[in-house]
PDB file of C-alpha atoms in Angstrom:
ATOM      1  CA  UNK G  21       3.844  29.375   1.543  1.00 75.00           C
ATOM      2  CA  UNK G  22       7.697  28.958   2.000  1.00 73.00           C
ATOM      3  CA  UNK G  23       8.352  31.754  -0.658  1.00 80.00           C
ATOM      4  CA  UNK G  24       6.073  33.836   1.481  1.00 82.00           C
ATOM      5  CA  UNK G  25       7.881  32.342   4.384  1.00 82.00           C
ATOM      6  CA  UNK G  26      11.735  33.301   3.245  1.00 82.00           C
ATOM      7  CA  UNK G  27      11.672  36.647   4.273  1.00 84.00           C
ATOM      8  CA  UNK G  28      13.437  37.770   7.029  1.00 86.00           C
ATOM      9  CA  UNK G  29      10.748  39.268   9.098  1.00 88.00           C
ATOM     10  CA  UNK G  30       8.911  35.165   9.078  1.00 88.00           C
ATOM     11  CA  UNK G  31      12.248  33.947  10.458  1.00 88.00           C
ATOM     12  CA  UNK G  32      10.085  33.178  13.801  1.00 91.00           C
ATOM     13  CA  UNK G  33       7.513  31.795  12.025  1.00 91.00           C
ATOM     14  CA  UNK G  34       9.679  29.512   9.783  1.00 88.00           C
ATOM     15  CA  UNK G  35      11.259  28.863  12.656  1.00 89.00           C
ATOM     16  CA  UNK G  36       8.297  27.299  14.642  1.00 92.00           C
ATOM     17  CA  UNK G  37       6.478  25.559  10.913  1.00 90.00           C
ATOM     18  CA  UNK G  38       9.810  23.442  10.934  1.00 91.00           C
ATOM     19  CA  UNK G  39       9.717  22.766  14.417  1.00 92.00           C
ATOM     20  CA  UNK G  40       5.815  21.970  14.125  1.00 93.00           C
ATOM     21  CA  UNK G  41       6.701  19.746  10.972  1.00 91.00           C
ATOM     22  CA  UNK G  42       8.839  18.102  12.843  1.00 91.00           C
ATOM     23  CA  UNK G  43       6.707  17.008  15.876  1.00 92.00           C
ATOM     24  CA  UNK G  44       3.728  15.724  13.009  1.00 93.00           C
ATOM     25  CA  UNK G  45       5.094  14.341  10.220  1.00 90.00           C
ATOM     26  CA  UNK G  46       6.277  11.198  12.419  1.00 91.00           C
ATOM     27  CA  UNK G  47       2.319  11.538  13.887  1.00 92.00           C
ATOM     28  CA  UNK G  48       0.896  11.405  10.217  1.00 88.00           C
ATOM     29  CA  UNK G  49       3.198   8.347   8.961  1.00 86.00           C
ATOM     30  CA  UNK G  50       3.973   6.351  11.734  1.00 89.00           C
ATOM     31  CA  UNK G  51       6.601   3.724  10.477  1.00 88.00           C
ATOM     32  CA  UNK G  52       8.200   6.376   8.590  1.00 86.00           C
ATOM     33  CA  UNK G  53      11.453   7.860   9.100  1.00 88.00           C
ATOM     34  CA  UNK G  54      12.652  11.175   8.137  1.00 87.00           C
ATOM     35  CA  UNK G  55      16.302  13.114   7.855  1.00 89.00           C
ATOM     36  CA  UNK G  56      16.665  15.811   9.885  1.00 89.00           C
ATOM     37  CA  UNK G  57      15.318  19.343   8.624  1.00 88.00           C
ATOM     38  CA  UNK G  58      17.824  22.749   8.670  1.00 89.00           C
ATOM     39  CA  UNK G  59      15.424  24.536   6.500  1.00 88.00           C
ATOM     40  CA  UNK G  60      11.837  25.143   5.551  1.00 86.00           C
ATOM     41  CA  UNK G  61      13.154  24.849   1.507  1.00 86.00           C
ATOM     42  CA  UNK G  62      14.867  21.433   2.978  1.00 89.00           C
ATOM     43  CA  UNK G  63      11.772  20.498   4.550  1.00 89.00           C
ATOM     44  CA  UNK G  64       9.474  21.411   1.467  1.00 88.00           C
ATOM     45  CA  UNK G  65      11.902  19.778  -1.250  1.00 90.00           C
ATOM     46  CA  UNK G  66      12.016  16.115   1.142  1.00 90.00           C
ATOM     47  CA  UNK G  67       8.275  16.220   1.797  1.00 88.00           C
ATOM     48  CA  UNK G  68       7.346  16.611  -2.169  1.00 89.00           C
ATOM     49  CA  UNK G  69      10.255  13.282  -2.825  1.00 90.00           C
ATOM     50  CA  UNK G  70       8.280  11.319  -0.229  1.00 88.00           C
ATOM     51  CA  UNK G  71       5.157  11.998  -1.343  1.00 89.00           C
ATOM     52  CA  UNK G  72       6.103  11.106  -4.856  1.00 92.00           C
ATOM     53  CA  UNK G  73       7.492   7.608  -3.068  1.00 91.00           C
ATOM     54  CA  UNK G  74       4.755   7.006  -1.434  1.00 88.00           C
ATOM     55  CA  UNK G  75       2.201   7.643  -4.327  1.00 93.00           C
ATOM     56  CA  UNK G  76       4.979   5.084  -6.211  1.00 95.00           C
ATOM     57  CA  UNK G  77       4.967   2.609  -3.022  1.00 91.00           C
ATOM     58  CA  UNK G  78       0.739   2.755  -3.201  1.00 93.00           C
ATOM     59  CA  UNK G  79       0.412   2.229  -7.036  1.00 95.00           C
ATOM     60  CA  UNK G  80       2.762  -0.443  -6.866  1.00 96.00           C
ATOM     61  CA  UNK G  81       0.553  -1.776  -3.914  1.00 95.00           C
ATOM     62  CA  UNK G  82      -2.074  -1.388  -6.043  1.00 96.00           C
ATOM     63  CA  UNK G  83      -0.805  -3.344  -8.879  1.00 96.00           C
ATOM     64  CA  UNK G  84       0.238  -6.163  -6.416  1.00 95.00           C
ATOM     65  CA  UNK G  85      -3.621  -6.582  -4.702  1.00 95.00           C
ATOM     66  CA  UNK G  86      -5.064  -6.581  -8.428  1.00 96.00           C
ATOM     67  CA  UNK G  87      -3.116  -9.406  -9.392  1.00 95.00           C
ATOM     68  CA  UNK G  88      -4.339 -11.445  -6.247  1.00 96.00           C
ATOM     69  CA  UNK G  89      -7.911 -10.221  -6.987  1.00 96.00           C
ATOM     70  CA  UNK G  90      -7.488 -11.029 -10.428  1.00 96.00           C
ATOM     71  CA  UNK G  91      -5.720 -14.631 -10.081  1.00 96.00           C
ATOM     72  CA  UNK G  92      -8.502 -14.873  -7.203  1.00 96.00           C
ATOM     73  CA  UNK G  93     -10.942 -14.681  -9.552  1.00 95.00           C
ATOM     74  CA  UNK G  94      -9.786 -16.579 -12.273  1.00 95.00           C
ATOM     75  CA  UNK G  95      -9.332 -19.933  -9.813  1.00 95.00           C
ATOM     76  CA  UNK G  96     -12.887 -19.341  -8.701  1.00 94.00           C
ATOM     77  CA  UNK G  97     -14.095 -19.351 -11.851  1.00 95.00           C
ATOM     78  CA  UNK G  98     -12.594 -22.366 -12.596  1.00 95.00           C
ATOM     79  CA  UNK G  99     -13.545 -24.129  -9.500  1.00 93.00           C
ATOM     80  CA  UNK G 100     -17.051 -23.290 -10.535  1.00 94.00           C
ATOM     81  CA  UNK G 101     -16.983 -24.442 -13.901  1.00 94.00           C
ATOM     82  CA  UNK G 102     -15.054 -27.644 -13.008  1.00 93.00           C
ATOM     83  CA  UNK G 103     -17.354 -28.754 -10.132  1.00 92.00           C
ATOM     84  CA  UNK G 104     -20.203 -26.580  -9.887  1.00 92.00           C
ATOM     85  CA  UNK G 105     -21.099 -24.567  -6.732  1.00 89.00           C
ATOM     86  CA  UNK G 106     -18.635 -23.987  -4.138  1.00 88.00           C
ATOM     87  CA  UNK G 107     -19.575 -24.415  -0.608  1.00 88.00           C
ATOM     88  CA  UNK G 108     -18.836 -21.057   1.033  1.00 92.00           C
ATOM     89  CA  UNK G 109     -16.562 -22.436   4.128  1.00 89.00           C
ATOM     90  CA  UNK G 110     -14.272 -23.092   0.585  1.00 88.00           C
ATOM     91  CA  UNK G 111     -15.543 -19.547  -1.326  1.00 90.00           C
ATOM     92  CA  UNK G 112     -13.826 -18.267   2.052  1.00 93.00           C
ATOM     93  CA  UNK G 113     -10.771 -20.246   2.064  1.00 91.00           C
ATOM     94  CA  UNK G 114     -10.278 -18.913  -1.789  1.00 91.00           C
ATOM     95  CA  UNK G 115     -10.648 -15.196  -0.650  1.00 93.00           C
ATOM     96  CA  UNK G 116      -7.869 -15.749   1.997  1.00 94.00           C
ATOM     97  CA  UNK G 117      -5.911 -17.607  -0.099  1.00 94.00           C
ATOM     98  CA  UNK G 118      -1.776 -16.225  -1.045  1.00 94.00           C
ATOM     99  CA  UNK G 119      -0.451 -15.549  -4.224  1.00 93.00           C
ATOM    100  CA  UNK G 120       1.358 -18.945  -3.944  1.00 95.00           C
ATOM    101  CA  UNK G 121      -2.042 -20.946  -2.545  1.00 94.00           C
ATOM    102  CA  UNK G 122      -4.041 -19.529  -5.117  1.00 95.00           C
ATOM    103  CA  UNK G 123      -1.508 -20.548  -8.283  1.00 94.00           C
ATOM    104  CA  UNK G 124      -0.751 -24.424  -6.468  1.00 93.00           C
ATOM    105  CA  UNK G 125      -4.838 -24.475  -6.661  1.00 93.00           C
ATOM    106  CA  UNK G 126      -4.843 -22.808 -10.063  1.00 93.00           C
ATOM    107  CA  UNK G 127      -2.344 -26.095 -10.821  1.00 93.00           C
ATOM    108  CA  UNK G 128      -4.679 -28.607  -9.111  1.00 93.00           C
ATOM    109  CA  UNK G 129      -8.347 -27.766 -10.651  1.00 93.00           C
ATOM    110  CA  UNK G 130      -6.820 -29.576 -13.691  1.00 91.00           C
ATOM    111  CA  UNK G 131      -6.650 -32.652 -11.623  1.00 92.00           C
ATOM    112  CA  UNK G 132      -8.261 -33.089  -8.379  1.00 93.00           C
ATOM    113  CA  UNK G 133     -11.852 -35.289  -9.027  1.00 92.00           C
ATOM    114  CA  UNK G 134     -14.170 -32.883  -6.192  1.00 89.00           C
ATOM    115  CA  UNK G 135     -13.530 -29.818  -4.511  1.00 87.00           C
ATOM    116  CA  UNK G 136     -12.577 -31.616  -1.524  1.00 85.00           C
ATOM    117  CA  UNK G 137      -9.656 -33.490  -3.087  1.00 88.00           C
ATOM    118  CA  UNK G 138      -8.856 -29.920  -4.836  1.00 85.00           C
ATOM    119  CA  UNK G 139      -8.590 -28.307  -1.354  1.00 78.00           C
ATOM    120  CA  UNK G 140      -6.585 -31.568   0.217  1.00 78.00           C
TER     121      UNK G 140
END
């Protein structure tokens, strides 16, 4: 589209797809900021970096909530083998748990005597 845009019989046409880009890319990724656009080449070239970030930024998010799940899983697990069923007000707890709740109660299994002293 912007090779078949560069000609200089689109220049209105160019002219109003930047101006439209413009007015929706802040629509389409709120939170996002973006450089000001000259060109449709300019626009096209930022566009295809972002979306490369943002594929980056959502992998890396990704990577990040399948550690949690993981590490989620793993102190259930224990909690289950080391005291048998877990009440679900405490299942709950677990599955809202942070990174840094979840590895202090990853530490404590080893050591707390019932779930309720694990969860104290």
């Amino acid at each position: 589209m912007v090779k078949w845009l560069s000609g200089p019989e689109q220049a209105g046409l160019r002219r109003a797809y930047l101006e439209w880009l413009r007015r929706r890319l802040p629509k389409w990724f709120p939170g996002e900021t973006f450089p000001e656009m000259h060109d449709l080449q300019e626009a096209y070239e930022m566009i295809t970096n972002r979306f490369e970030e943002w594929k980056e930024r959502q992998r890396l998010a990704g990577v990040a909530q399948g550690r949690l799940d993981g590490e989620r899983t793993l102190v259930l697990r224990q909690v289950q083998h080391r005291f048998g069923t877990v009440p679900p007000t405490l299942r709950l707890r677990l599955q809202n748990a942070s990174q840094a709740e979840l590895e202090h109660l990853a530490d404590r299994v080893l050591d707390a005597t019932s779930v309720d002293d694990l969860f104290q």
